[in-house]
Amino acid sequence: DAGITQSPRYKITETGRQVTLMCHQTWSHSYMFWYRQDLGHGLRLIYYSAAADITDKGEVPDGYVVSRSKTENFPLTLESATRSQTSVYFCASAMVETDTQYFGPGTRLTVL
Amino acid sequence: GQNIDQPTEMTATEGAIVQINCTYQTSGFNGLFWYQQHAGEAPTFLSYNVLDGLEEKGRFSSFLSRSKGYSYLLLKELQMKDSASYLCAVMDSNYQLIWGAGTKLIIKP
């Protein structure tokens, strides 16, 4: 099916482990985004990408790494997971930066 | 700093009308978005305002006043399926979305 998908949907890991969250979109959108959503906060931007091989930091980038070798994929890596990174992570995409953003189903990550 | 304010929770009755307010203070303004988010699901796009005034889309309408830094989402003929969180987001001068914490709308029969 066309759209934007994320995997895994649920992940439990331990402090200090490396974790990679995957995001894939089939719309050929130029822009892709990673957000985290925590109770009591609005969505917070972690990283975004304007095109393949172009990425930039958002509001809360510390502890996260991204790459974008292909237009359709935008993986997010937690290099050494901490409990404060327990959250729901959403990937989104948009045709251009001013366009409506469309969200994937989310990954619920728990760091023990 | 940048700030988006919206009520944490609202309750309304099935069939009634509810207005969810959003006030904002941001570095620049390139449009305001409303999204709906059901529990455990992704946000889905509802509406976009960049000029002052009312945008109507079926049972949902969204209003913007840029001079007042204010928007509202109006939901008419409420249905049980409208129980969800409603997220207000403003696109700032860097074309990044600044999000409110969301308003949880509870619909009672």
Short mmCIF file of C-alpha atoms in Angstrom, two decimals:
data_model
loop_
_atom_site.label_atom_id
_atom_site.label_comp_id
_atom_site.label_asym_id
_atom_site.label_seq_id
_atom_site.Cartn_x
_atom_site.Cartn_y
_atom_site.Cartn_z
CA ASP A 1 0.00 0.00 0.00
CA ALA A 2 1.15 3.52 -0.68
CA GLY A 3 1.77 5.82 2.23
CA ILE A 4 4.14 6.13 5.13
CA THR A 5 5.07 3.21 7.33
CA GLN A 6 7.16 2.79 10.46
CA SER A 7 8.81 -0.24 12.01
CA PRO A 8 8.83 -1.62 14.54
CA ARG A 9 5.51 -0.47 15.99
CA TYR A 10 6.59 -1.40 19.51
CA LYS A 11 10.08 -1.77 20.93
CA ILE A 12 11.43 -2.46 24.39
CA THR A 13 15.14 -2.02 24.92
CA GLU A 14 17.63 -1.47 27.72
CA THR A 15 19.65 1.55 28.70
CA GLY A 16 22.83 1.85 26.66
CA ARG A 17 21.69 -0.21 23.68
CA GLN A 18 21.56 1.10 20.15
CA VAL A 19 18.12 1.19 18.55
CA THR A 20 17.09 2.08 15.00
CA LEU A 21 13.57 3.11 14.08
CA MET A 22 12.66 2.82 10.42
CA CYS A 23 10.49 5.08 8.30
CA HIS A 24 9.50 4.48 4.69
CA GLN A 25 7.29 6.55 2.39
CA THR A 26 6.03 5.80 -1.10
CA TRP A 27 4.88 9.29 -2.12
CA SER A 28 8.33 10.52 -3.21
CA HIS A 29 7.93 13.43 -0.79
CA SER A 30 11.04 15.58 -0.52
CA TYR A 31 10.71 16.37 3.17
CA MET A 32 10.73 13.89 6.01
CA PHE A 33 10.58 14.52 9.74
CA TRP A 34 11.03 12.73 13.04
CA TYR A 35 9.03 13.79 16.08
CA ARG A 36 8.64 12.51 19.59
CA GLN A 37 5.40 12.80 21.52
CA ASP A 38 5.31 12.79 25.31
CA LEU A 39 2.39 13.35 27.69
CA GLY A 40 1.93 17.02 28.42
CA HIS A 41 4.07 18.14 25.52
CA GLY A 42 3.32 18.94 21.96
CA LEU A 43 5.08 17.02 19.24
CA ARG A 44 8.76 17.93 19.28
CA LEU A 45 10.92 17.86 16.18
CA ILE A 46 14.06 15.75 16.47
CA TYR A 47 15.49 15.89 12.93
CA TYR A 48 14.26 16.62 9.46
CA SER A 49 15.46 16.11 5.92
CA ALA A 50 14.86 18.21 2.84
CA ALA A 51 16.12 15.58 0.38
CA ALA A 52 18.42 12.58 0.16
CA ASP A 53 21.72 13.31 1.92
CA ILE A 54 20.38 16.57 3.42
CA THR A 55 19.46 16.48 7.11
CA ASP A 56 19.16 19.10 9.83
CA LYS A 57 18.57 19.28 13.56
CA GLY A 58 15.23 20.11 15.10
CA GLU A 59 14.36 21.15 18.62
CA VAL A 60 15.57 18.03 20.49
CA PRO A 61 18.35 16.29 18.48
CA ASP A 62 20.68 15.23 21.31
CA GLY A 63 21.18 11.46 21.53
CA TYR A 64 19.77 10.82 18.06
CA VAL A 65 21.33 10.27 14.64
CA VAL A 66 19.62 10.21 11.24
CA SER A 67 20.58 9.40 7.70
CA ARG A 68 18.83 9.61 4.36
CA SER A 69 20.63 7.78 1.58
CA LYS A 70 17.38 7.24 -0.38
CA THR A 71 14.42 9.59 -0.76
CA GLU A 72 11.96 7.02 0.59
CA ASN A 73 13.78 6.03 3.79
CA PHE A 74 14.63 8.06 6.87
CA PRO A 75 15.91 5.92 9.76
CA LEU A 76 16.36 7.32 13.26
CA THR A 77 19.05 5.81 15.49
CA LEU A 78 19.39 6.13 19.24
CA GLU A 79 23.08 5.48 19.68
CA SER A 80 22.93 4.71 23.41
CA ALA A 81 19.36 4.66 24.64
CA THR A 82 18.42 6.40 27.88
CA ARG A 83 15.21 6.18 29.92
CA SER A 84 14.37 9.76 28.97
CA GLN A 85 14.06 8.57 25.37
CA THR A 86 11.04 6.45 26.26
CA SER A 87 8.39 8.00 24.04
CA VAL A 88 6.19 7.59 20.99
CA TYR A 89 8.09 8.43 17.82
CA PHE A 90 6.34 9.65 14.70
CA CYS A 91 7.77 9.97 11.25
CA ALA A 92 6.12 12.40 8.82
CA SER A 93 6.59 13.48 5.23
CA ALA A 94 5.62 16.46 3.09
CA MET A 95 5.94 17.36 -0.58
CA VAL A 96 7.63 20.68 0.23
CA GLU A 97 8.48 22.33 3.54
CA THR A 98 5.36 24.49 3.60
CA ASP A 99 3.04 21.63 2.77
CA THR A 100 0.81 19.56 5.03
CA GLN A 101 2.75 16.87 6.87
CA TYR A 102 1.44 13.29 6.79
CA PHE A 103 2.27 11.00 9.64
CA GLY A 104 3.22 7.37 9.96
CA PRO A 105 1.53 5.15 12.58
CA GLY A 106 4.24 5.70 15.20
CA THR A 107 6.68 3.56 17.16
CA ARG A 108 6.18 3.18 20.90
CA LEU A 109 9.65 2.85 22.44
CA THR A 110 10.28 1.85 26.02
CA VAL A 111 13.80 2.08 27.46
CA LEU A 112 14.25 0.09 30.67
CA GLY B 1 10.24 31.76 23.20
CA GLN B 2 7.61 30.16 21.03
CA ASN B 3 4.37 29.06 22.62
CA ILE B 4 1.11 27.44 21.59
CA ASP B 5 -1.71 27.32 24.16
CA GLN B 6 -4.84 25.23 24.00
CA PRO B 7 -7.10 23.78 26.71
CA THR B 8 -6.01 20.42 28.04
CA GLU B 9 -9.44 18.80 28.02
CA MET B 10 -13.02 19.61 27.00
CA THR B 11 -16.27 17.71 27.32
CA ALA B 12 -19.29 18.03 25.03
CA THR B 13 -22.52 16.21 24.26
CA GLU B 14 -23.27 14.17 21.17
CA GLY B 15 -25.08 16.30 18.58
CA ALA B 16 -23.87 19.59 20.08
CA ILE B 17 -21.26 22.13 18.91
CA VAL B 18 -17.84 22.65 20.48
CA GLN B 19 -15.17 25.28 19.92
CA ILE B 20 -11.52 24.49 20.67
CA ASN B 21 -9.33 27.57 21.02
CA CYS B 22 -5.65 27.97 20.24
CA THR B 23 -3.48 31.01 20.95
CA TYR B 24 0.06 31.33 19.73
CA GLN B 25 3.23 33.37 20.03
CA THR B 26 5.78 32.35 17.46
CA SER B 27 8.76 33.68 15.56
CA GLY B 28 6.99 34.45 12.32
CA PHE B 29 3.88 32.90 10.89
CA ASN B 30 3.49 30.76 7.79
CA GLY B 31 0.16 29.13 8.52
CA LEU B 32 -1.75 27.29 11.21
CA PHE B 33 -2.72 23.63 11.08
CA TRP B 34 -5.25 21.56 12.99
CA TYR B 35 -4.81 17.82 13.33
CA GLN B 36 -6.98 15.15 14.90
CA GLN B 37 -5.38 12.32 16.87
CA HIS B 38 -7.30 9.33 18.17
CA ALA B 39 -5.77 7.53 21.14
CA GLY B 40 -2.89 5.31 20.07
CA GLU B 41 -2.97 6.56 16.49
CA ALA B 42 -1.14 9.05 14.28
CA PRO B 43 -2.21 12.68 13.89
CA THR B 44 -4.32 13.23 10.77
CA PHE B 45 -4.68 16.55 8.99
CA LEU B 46 -7.93 18.49 9.45
CA SER B 47 -7.44 22.04 8.27
CA TYR B 48 -5.03 24.80 7.30
CA ASN B 49 -5.39 28.59 7.67
CA VAL B 50 -2.92 31.16 6.45
CA LEU B 51 -5.25 34.14 5.89
CA ASP B 52 -7.68 35.64 8.40
CA GLY B 53 -11.15 34.24 8.37
CA LEU B 54 -13.14 31.07 8.46
CA GLU B 55 -12.44 27.89 6.50
CA GLU B 56 -15.33 25.44 6.41
CA LYS B 57 -15.01 21.75 5.66
CA GLY B 58 -18.13 19.76 6.32
CA ARG B 59 -18.85 19.55 10.06
CA PHE B 60 -15.47 21.13 10.86
CA SER B 61 -14.54 24.81 10.52
CA SER B 62 -11.36 26.62 11.47
CA PHE B 63 -10.94 30.34 12.11
CA LEU B 64 -7.80 32.47 12.18
CA SER B 65 -7.00 35.97 13.43
CA ARG B 66 -3.33 36.72 12.82
CA SER B 67 -3.45 40.09 14.60
CA LYS B 68 -4.70 38.40 17.77
CA GLY B 69 -2.55 35.26 17.47
CA TYR B 70 -5.72 33.21 17.76
CA SER B 71 -7.46 30.34 16.07
CA TYR B 72 -10.35 28.07 16.85
CA LEU B 73 -11.63 24.77 15.55
CA LEU B 74 -15.41 24.44 15.50
CA LEU B 75 -16.96 21.00 15.43
CA LYS B 76 -20.70 20.75 14.69
CA GLU B 77 -23.18 17.89 15.11
CA LEU B 78 -20.76 16.06 17.34
CA GLN B 79 -20.50 12.31 16.96
CA MET B 80 -18.97 9.79 19.33
CA LYS B 81 -16.17 9.18 16.83
CA ASP B 82 -15.08 12.81 17.30
CA SER B 83 -13.70 11.83 20.72
CA ALA B 84 -9.99 12.46 20.15
CA SER B 85 -7.22 14.94 20.80
CA TYR B 86 -7.06 18.01 18.59
CA LEU B 87 -3.63 19.45 17.93
CA CYS B 88 -2.92 23.04 16.92
CA ALA B 89 0.38 23.73 15.14
CA VAL B 90 1.89 26.93 13.75
CA MET B 91 4.50 27.05 11.01
CA ASP B 92 7.15 29.55 12.08
CA SER B 93 9.54 31.72 10.07
CA ASN B 94 11.89 28.73 9.60
CA TYR B 95 8.99 26.67 8.19
CA GLN B 96 9.05 24.40 11.21
CA LEU B 97 5.83 23.36 12.93
CA ILE B 98 5.46 24.40 16.56
CA TRP B 99 2.87 22.20 18.26
CA GLY B 100 0.48 22.73 21.10
CA ALA B 101 0.09 19.94 23.66
CA GLY B 102 -3.35 19.11 22.29
CA THR B 103 -6.93 19.28 23.56
CA LYS B 104 -8.55 16.01 24.56
CA LEU B 105 -12.22 16.15 23.55
CA ILE B 106 -14.60 13.82 25.36
CA ILE B 107 -18.03 13.30 23.82
CA LYS B 108 -20.83 12.12 26.08
CA PRO B 109 -24.06 10.52 24.82
#
